[in-house]
PDB file of C-alpha atoms in Angstrom:
ATOM      1  CA  UNK Y   1     -32.019  -0.964  11.065  1.00 77.00           C
ATOM      2  CA  UNK Y   2     -30.643  -3.903  13.031  1.00 80.00           C
ATOM      3  CA  UNK Y   3     -30.276  -5.958   9.850  1.00 79.00           C
ATOM      4  CA  UNK Y   4     -28.277  -3.139   8.236  1.00 75.00           C
ATOM      5  CA  UNK Y   5     -25.955  -3.020  11.252  1.00 78.00           C
ATOM      6  CA  UNK Y   6     -25.464  -6.787  11.210  1.00 79.00           C
ATOM      7  CA  UNK Y   7     -24.805  -6.827   7.448  1.00 77.00           C
ATOM      8  CA  UNK Y   8     -22.306  -3.991   7.785  1.00 76.00           C
ATOM      9  CA  UNK Y   9     -20.490  -5.838  10.558  1.00 74.00           C
ATOM     10  CA  UNK Y  10     -20.437  -9.065   8.507  1.00 78.00           C
ATOM     11  CA  UNK Y  11     -18.947  -7.165   5.545  1.00 74.00           C
ATOM     12  CA  UNK Y  12     -16.281  -5.665   7.805  1.00 68.00           C
ATOM     13  CA  UNK Y  13     -15.420  -9.058   9.276  1.00 70.00           C
ATOM     14  CA  UNK Y  14     -15.237 -10.597   5.801  1.00 73.00           C
ATOM     15  CA  UNK Y  15     -12.715  -7.931   4.753  1.00 72.00           C
ATOM     16  CA  UNK Y  16     -10.622  -8.667   7.830  1.00 68.00           C
ATOM     17  CA  UNK Y  17     -10.654 -12.415   7.093  1.00 73.00           C
ATOM     18  CA  UNK Y  18      -9.689 -11.780   3.456  1.00 72.00           C
ATOM     19  CA  UNK Y  19      -6.819  -9.538   4.594  1.00 67.00           C
ATOM     20  CA  UNK Y  20      -5.620 -12.206   7.025  1.00 73.00           C
ATOM     21  CA  UNK Y  21      -5.667 -14.756   4.204  1.00 72.00           C
ATOM     22  CA  UNK Y  22      -3.510 -12.420   2.088  1.00 70.00           C
ATOM     23  CA  UNK Y  23      -1.032 -12.140   4.971  1.00 65.00           C
ATOM     24  CA  UNK Y  24      -0.950 -15.922   5.394  1.00 66.00           C
ATOM     25  CA  UNK Y  25      -0.389 -16.433   1.660  1.00 67.00           C
ATOM     26  CA  UNK Y  26       2.438 -13.870   1.652  1.00 65.00           C
ATOM     27  CA  UNK Y  27       4.678 -16.490   3.222  1.00 70.00           C
ATOM     28  CA  UNK Y  28       4.050 -19.023   0.443  1.00 69.00           C
ATOM     29  CA  UNK Y  29       6.304 -19.277  -2.613  1.00 69.00           C
ATOM     30  CA  UNK Y  30       3.334 -18.875  -4.984  1.00 71.00           C
ATOM     31  CA  UNK Y  31       2.205 -15.561  -3.446  1.00 78.00           C
ATOM     32  CA  UNK Y  32       3.574 -13.562  -6.372  1.00 83.00           C
ATOM     33  CA  UNK Y  33       2.777 -13.984 -10.049  1.00 84.00           C
ATOM     34  CA  UNK Y  34       5.917 -12.410 -11.504  1.00 89.00           C
ATOM     35  CA  UNK Y  35       5.960 -10.888 -14.959  1.00 92.00           C
ATOM     36  CA  UNK Y  36       7.435  -7.843 -16.636  1.00 93.00           C
ATOM     37  CA  UNK Y  37       5.584  -4.690 -15.650  1.00 94.00           C
ATOM     38  CA  UNK Y  38       5.876  -1.303 -17.327  1.00 96.00           C
ATOM     39  CA  UNK Y  39       6.231   1.030 -14.353  1.00 96.00           C
ATOM     40  CA  UNK Y  40       4.862   4.106 -16.150  1.00 96.00           C
ATOM     41  CA  UNK Y  41       1.685   2.313 -17.187  1.00 96.00           C
ATOM     42  CA  UNK Y  42       1.213   0.835 -13.703  1.00 96.00           C
ATOM     43  CA  UNK Y  43       1.663   4.248 -12.063  1.00 96.00           C
ATOM     44  CA  UNK Y  44      -0.824   5.956 -14.368  1.00 96.00           C
ATOM     45  CA  UNK Y  45      -3.401   3.163 -13.940  1.00 95.00           C
ATOM     46  CA  UNK Y  46      -3.153   3.231 -10.146  1.00 95.00           C
ATOM     47  CA  UNK Y  47      -3.435   7.033 -10.155  1.00 96.00           C
ATOM     48  CA  UNK Y  48      -6.659   6.808 -12.186  1.00 94.00           C
ATOM     49  CA  UNK Y  49      -8.095   4.170  -9.824  1.00 93.00           C
ATOM     50  CA  UNK Y  50      -7.043   6.013  -6.665  1.00 93.00           C
ATOM     51  CA  UNK Y  51      -8.692   9.243  -7.791  1.00 92.00           C
ATOM     52  CA  UNK Y  52     -12.058   7.523  -7.335  1.00 92.00           C
ATOM     53  CA  UNK Y  53     -11.423   6.726  -3.645  1.00 92.00           C
ATOM     54  CA  UNK Y  54     -12.291  10.133  -2.197  1.00 92.00           C
ATOM     55  CA  UNK Y  55     -12.687  13.810  -3.075  1.00 92.00           C
ATOM     56  CA  UNK Y  56      -9.043  14.820  -2.814  1.00 95.00           C
ATOM     57  CA  UNK Y  57      -6.656  16.742  -5.037  1.00 95.00           C
ATOM     58  CA  UNK Y  58      -5.044  13.641  -6.608  1.00 96.00           C
ATOM     59  CA  UNK Y  59      -1.759  14.375  -8.368  1.00 96.00           C
ATOM     60  CA  UNK Y  60       0.789  12.412 -10.311  1.00 95.00           C
ATOM     61  CA  UNK Y  61       4.150  13.224  -8.697  1.00 91.00           C
ATOM     62  CA  UNK Y  62       6.383  11.528 -11.211  1.00 92.00           C
ATOM     63  CA  UNK Y  63       6.353   8.565 -13.534  1.00 95.00           C
ATOM     64  CA  UNK Y  64       9.276   6.172 -13.617  1.00 94.00           C
ATOM     65  CA  UNK Y  65      10.250   4.872 -17.028  1.00 94.00           C
ATOM     66  CA  UNK Y  66      11.298   1.267 -17.244  1.00 92.00           C
ATOM     67  CA  UNK Y  67      10.278  -2.332 -16.872  1.00 93.00           C
ATOM     68  CA  UNK Y  68      10.417  -4.253 -13.603  1.00 94.00           C
ATOM     69  CA  UNK Y  69       9.928  -7.928 -12.782  1.00 93.00           C
ATOM     70  CA  UNK Y  70       7.025  -7.856 -10.341  1.00 93.00           C
ATOM     71  CA  UNK Y  71       3.480  -8.926  -9.616  1.00 91.00           C
ATOM     72  CA  UNK Y  72       1.303  -6.190 -11.160  1.00 93.00           C
ATOM     73  CA  UNK Y  73      -1.764  -7.051  -9.076  1.00 91.00           C
ATOM     74  CA  UNK Y  74       0.129  -7.135  -5.772  1.00 90.00           C
ATOM     75  CA  UNK Y  75       1.883  -3.825  -6.488  1.00 95.00           C
ATOM     76  CA  UNK Y  76      -1.477  -2.307  -7.411  1.00 94.00           C
ATOM     77  CA  UNK Y  77      -2.926  -3.704  -4.181  1.00 91.00           C
ATOM     78  CA  UNK Y  78      -0.099  -2.146  -2.143  1.00 93.00           C
ATOM     79  CA  UNK Y  79      -0.435   1.249  -3.808  1.00 96.00           C
ATOM     80  CA  UNK Y  80      -4.222   1.260  -3.491  1.00 93.00           C
ATOM     81  CA  UNK Y  81      -3.903   0.418   0.214  1.00 92.00           C
ATOM     82  CA  UNK Y  82      -1.504   3.343   0.650  1.00 95.00           C
ATOM     83  CA  UNK Y  83      -3.879   5.613  -1.280  1.00 95.00           C
ATOM     84  CA  UNK Y  84      -6.817   4.473   0.872  1.00 93.00           C
ATOM     85  CA  UNK Y  85      -4.818   5.201   4.029  1.00 93.00           C
ATOM     86  CA  UNK Y  86      -3.880   8.634   2.696  1.00 94.00           C
ATOM     87  CA  UNK Y  87      -7.541   9.374   1.973  1.00 94.00           C
ATOM     88  CA  UNK Y  88      -8.494   8.313   5.522  1.00 93.00           C
ATOM     89  CA  UNK Y  89      -5.937  10.675   7.031  1.00 92.00           C
ATOM     90  CA  UNK Y  90      -6.740  13.720   4.905  1.00 94.00           C
ATOM     91  CA  UNK Y  91      -9.805  15.844   4.317  1.00 93.00           C
ATOM     92  CA  UNK Y  92     -11.778  16.821   1.266  1.00 91.00           C
ATOM     93  CA  UNK Y  93      -9.648  18.870  -1.117  1.00 87.00           C
ATOM     94  CA  UNK Y  94      -6.334  17.912   0.517  1.00 94.00           C
ATOM     95  CA  UNK Y  95      -3.537  16.827  -1.798  1.00 95.00           C
ATOM     96  CA  UNK Y  96      -2.502  13.205  -2.288  1.00 96.00           C
ATOM     97  CA  UNK Y  97       0.244  12.468  -4.808  1.00 97.00           C
ATOM     98  CA  UNK Y  98       1.281   9.163  -6.341  1.00 97.00           C
ATOM     99  CA  UNK Y  99       4.463   8.535  -8.227  1.00 97.00           C
ATOM    100  CA  UNK Y 100       7.212   6.186  -9.261  1.00 97.00           C
ATOM    101  CA  UNK Y 101      10.876   6.192 -10.230  1.00 96.00           C
ATOM    102  CA  UNK Y 102      13.566   3.782 -11.371  1.00 95.00           C
ATOM    103  CA  UNK Y 103      17.138   4.309 -10.236  1.00 94.00           C
ATOM    104  CA  UNK Y 104      20.187   2.213  -9.310  1.00 93.00           C
ATOM    105  CA  UNK Y 105      18.475  -1.131  -9.914  1.00 92.00           C
ATOM    106  CA  UNK Y 106      15.440  -0.259  -7.776  1.00 94.00           C
ATOM    107  CA  UNK Y 107      11.890   0.742  -8.580  1.00 96.00           C
ATOM    108  CA  UNK Y 108      10.102   2.999  -6.121  1.00 96.00           C
ATOM    109  CA  UNK Y 109       6.356   3.631  -6.015  1.00 97.00           C
ATOM    110  CA  UNK Y 110       4.966   6.059  -3.471  1.00 97.00           C
ATOM    111  CA  UNK Y 111       1.945   7.812  -2.067  1.00 97.00           C
ATOM    112  CA  UNK Y 112       2.430  11.229  -0.453  1.00 96.00           C
ATOM    113  CA  UNK Y 113      -0.249  13.084   1.506  1.00 95.00           C
ATOM    114  CA  UNK Y 114      -0.699  16.395   3.293  1.00 93.00           C
ATOM    115  CA  UNK Y 115      -2.322  14.843   6.361  1.00 90.00           C
ATOM    116  CA  UNK Y 116      -1.200  15.006   9.990  1.00 90.00           C
ATOM    117  CA  UNK Y 117       1.846  12.788   9.448  1.00 89.00           C
ATOM    118  CA  UNK Y 118       3.014   9.826  11.481  1.00 86.00           C
ATOM    119  CA  UNK Y 119       4.561  10.469  14.897  1.00 83.00           C
ATOM    120  CA  UNK Y 120       8.159   9.169  15.015  1.00 79.00           C
ATOM    121  CA  UNK Y 121       7.385   6.703  17.811  1.00 80.00           C
ATOM    122  CA  UNK Y 122       4.767   5.005  15.595  1.00 77.00           C
ATOM    123  CA  UNK Y 123       6.914   4.700  12.463  1.00 73.00           C
ATOM    124  CA  UNK Y 124       7.881   1.026  12.872  1.00 75.00           C
ATOM    125  CA  UNK Y 125       4.809  -0.083  14.795  1.00 75.00           C
ATOM    126  CA  UNK Y 126       2.228   0.808  12.123  1.00 81.00           C
ATOM    127  CA  UNK Y 127       3.584  -1.882   9.783  1.00 76.00           C
ATOM    128  CA  UNK Y 128       2.819  -4.662  12.288  1.00 76.00           C
ATOM    129  CA  UNK Y 129      -0.365  -6.693  12.099  1.00 64.00           C
ATOM    130  CA  UNK Y 130      -3.306  -5.152  13.976  1.00 59.00           C
ATOM    131  CA  UNK Y 131      -1.364  -1.966  14.757  1.00 55.00           C
ATOM    132  CA  UNK Y 132      -3.346   1.193  14.209  1.00 52.00           C
ATOM    133  CA  UNK Y 133      -2.072   4.722  14.130  1.00 54.00           C
ATOM    134  CA  UNK Y 134      -3.282   7.159  16.744  1.00 52.00           C
ATOM    135  CA  UNK Y 135      -3.456  10.883  16.449  1.00 50.00           C
ATOM    136  CA  UNK Y 136      -6.213  13.215  15.388  1.00 47.00           C
ATOM    137  CA  UNK Y 137      -7.607  10.863  12.730  1.00 48.00           C
ATOM    138  CA  UNK Y 138      -7.377   7.333  14.056  1.00 50.00           C
ATOM    139  CA  UNK Y 139      -7.576   4.585  11.463  1.00 50.00           C
ATOM    140  CA  UNK Y 140     -10.963   3.015  10.866  1.00 56.00           C
ATOM    141  CA  UNK Y 141      -9.459  -0.305   9.765  1.00 56.00           C
ATOM    142  CA  UNK Y 142      -8.326  -3.376  11.625  1.00 53.00           C
ATOM    143  CA  UNK Y 143      -4.647  -2.487  11.401  1.00 70.00           C
ATOM    144  CA  UNK Y 144      -3.827  -4.996   8.672  1.00 78.00           C
ATOM    145  CA  UNK Y 145      -3.444  -2.771   5.585  1.00 84.00           C
ATOM    146  CA  UNK Y 146       0.112  -1.562   6.137  1.00 90.00           C
ATOM    147  CA  UNK Y 147       1.177  -5.066   7.185  1.00 88.00           C
ATOM    148  CA  UNK Y 148      -0.075  -6.260   3.785  1.00 87.00           C
ATOM    149  CA  UNK Y 149       1.853  -3.483   2.025  1.00 91.00           C
ATOM    150  CA  UNK Y 150       5.004  -4.544   3.890  1.00 93.00           C
ATOM    151  CA  UNK Y 151       4.400  -8.222   3.067  1.00 89.00           C
ATOM    152  CA  UNK Y 152       4.009  -7.394  -0.633  1.00 91.00           C
ATOM    153  CA  UNK Y 153       7.228  -5.363  -0.618  1.00 94.00           C
ATOM    154  CA  UNK Y 154       9.164  -8.084   1.190  1.00 92.00           C
ATOM    155  CA  UNK Y 155       7.798 -10.818  -1.103  1.00 89.00           C
ATOM    156  CA  UNK Y 156       9.373  -8.781  -3.942  1.00 92.00           C
ATOM    157  CA  UNK Y 157      12.692  -8.775  -1.982  1.00 93.00           C
ATOM    158  CA  UNK Y 158      12.049  -5.106  -1.260  1.00 95.00           C
ATOM    159  CA  UNK Y 159      11.063  -2.846   1.594  1.00 95.00           C
ATOM    160  CA  UNK Y 160       8.628  -0.176   2.698  1.00 95.00           C
ATOM    161  CA  UNK Y 161       9.894   3.296   3.560  1.00 95.00           C
ATOM    162  CA  UNK Y 162       8.171   6.030   5.529  1.00 93.00           C
ATOM    163  CA  UNK Y 163       9.115   9.689   5.454  1.00 93.00           C
ATOM    164  CA  UNK Y 164       6.955  11.736   7.784  1.00 90.00           C
ATOM    165  CA  UNK Y 165       6.920  14.516  10.302  1.00 82.00           C
ATOM    166  CA  UNK Y 166       3.992  15.544  12.503  1.00 81.00           C
ATOM    167  CA  UNK Y 167       1.742  18.106  10.772  1.00 82.00           C
ATOM    168  CA  UNK Y 168       3.728  17.772   7.523  1.00 85.00           C
ATOM    169  CA  UNK Y 169       2.093  14.751   5.917  1.00 92.00           C
ATOM    170  CA  UNK Y 170       3.602  11.396   5.093  1.00 93.00           C
ATOM    171  CA  UNK Y 171       5.185   9.624   2.164  1.00 94.00           C
ATOM    172  CA  UNK Y 172       4.954   5.840   2.049  1.00 95.00           C
ATOM    173  CA  UNK Y 173       7.078   4.103  -0.583  1.00 96.00           C
ATOM    174  CA  UNK Y 174       7.401   0.517  -1.740  1.00 96.00           C
ATOM    175  CA  UNK Y 175      10.918  -0.101  -3.044  1.00 97.00           C
ATOM    176  CA  UNK Y 176      11.707  -3.274  -4.997  1.00 96.00           C
ATOM    177  CA  UNK Y 177      14.599  -4.453  -7.149  1.00 94.00           C
ATOM    178  CA  UNK Y 178      13.962  -4.057 -10.877  1.00 91.00           C
ATOM    179  CA  UNK Y 179      14.939  -7.720 -11.372  1.00 86.00           C
ATOM    180  CA  UNK Y 180      13.940 -10.383  -8.885  1.00 77.00           C
ATOM    181  CA  UNK Y 181      16.765 -12.537  -7.515  1.00 75.00           C
ATOM    182  CA  UNK Y 182      17.150 -15.936  -9.145  1.00 68.00           C
ATOM    183  CA  UNK Y 183      16.512 -18.991  -7.023  1.00 62.00           C
ATOM    184  CA  UNK Y 184      19.604 -21.108  -6.482  1.00 56.00           C
ATOM    185  CA  UNK Y 185      19.139 -24.649  -7.802  1.00 55.00           C
ATOM    186  CA  UNK Y 186      19.261 -27.284  -5.070  1.00 55.00           C
TER     187      UNK Y 186
END
């Protein structure tokens, strides 16, 4: 029993260290591996993967049509983190929707849940490293996941958006330009 507890704690600590490494790498120029990504395919693939996270009513909200210049693995990582968070803050059978859209030179990918929502006073704080949301279902993580999502969005010259109201669920979106800015020659 003690060995199981120790092994579980070592696994948890390893995940935290790996997440911290991702955050440290986010500030390096080689953090992203940019390529053209078909947004519809990415959205459908992430939806299929997310559906295995927990017993929820997983839905596909919308599928954006178009190609973006992005890092497929990092966008998948961000969406899966948002899906994991949604699963943690909802119960069995609750609805979690994923979707994407392309409009006005921006691609938006989102995860929407029917959980308790994010209190307004926590909206900015939850994207900081080691910040954890409070409320009726406190996060089980170390408070690094949403910081990673934000770092991935910002590395793509984008942003994270939160639309939430208490008791009405939350929608987290990663918004990036469809084309990455060109580096100025020095």
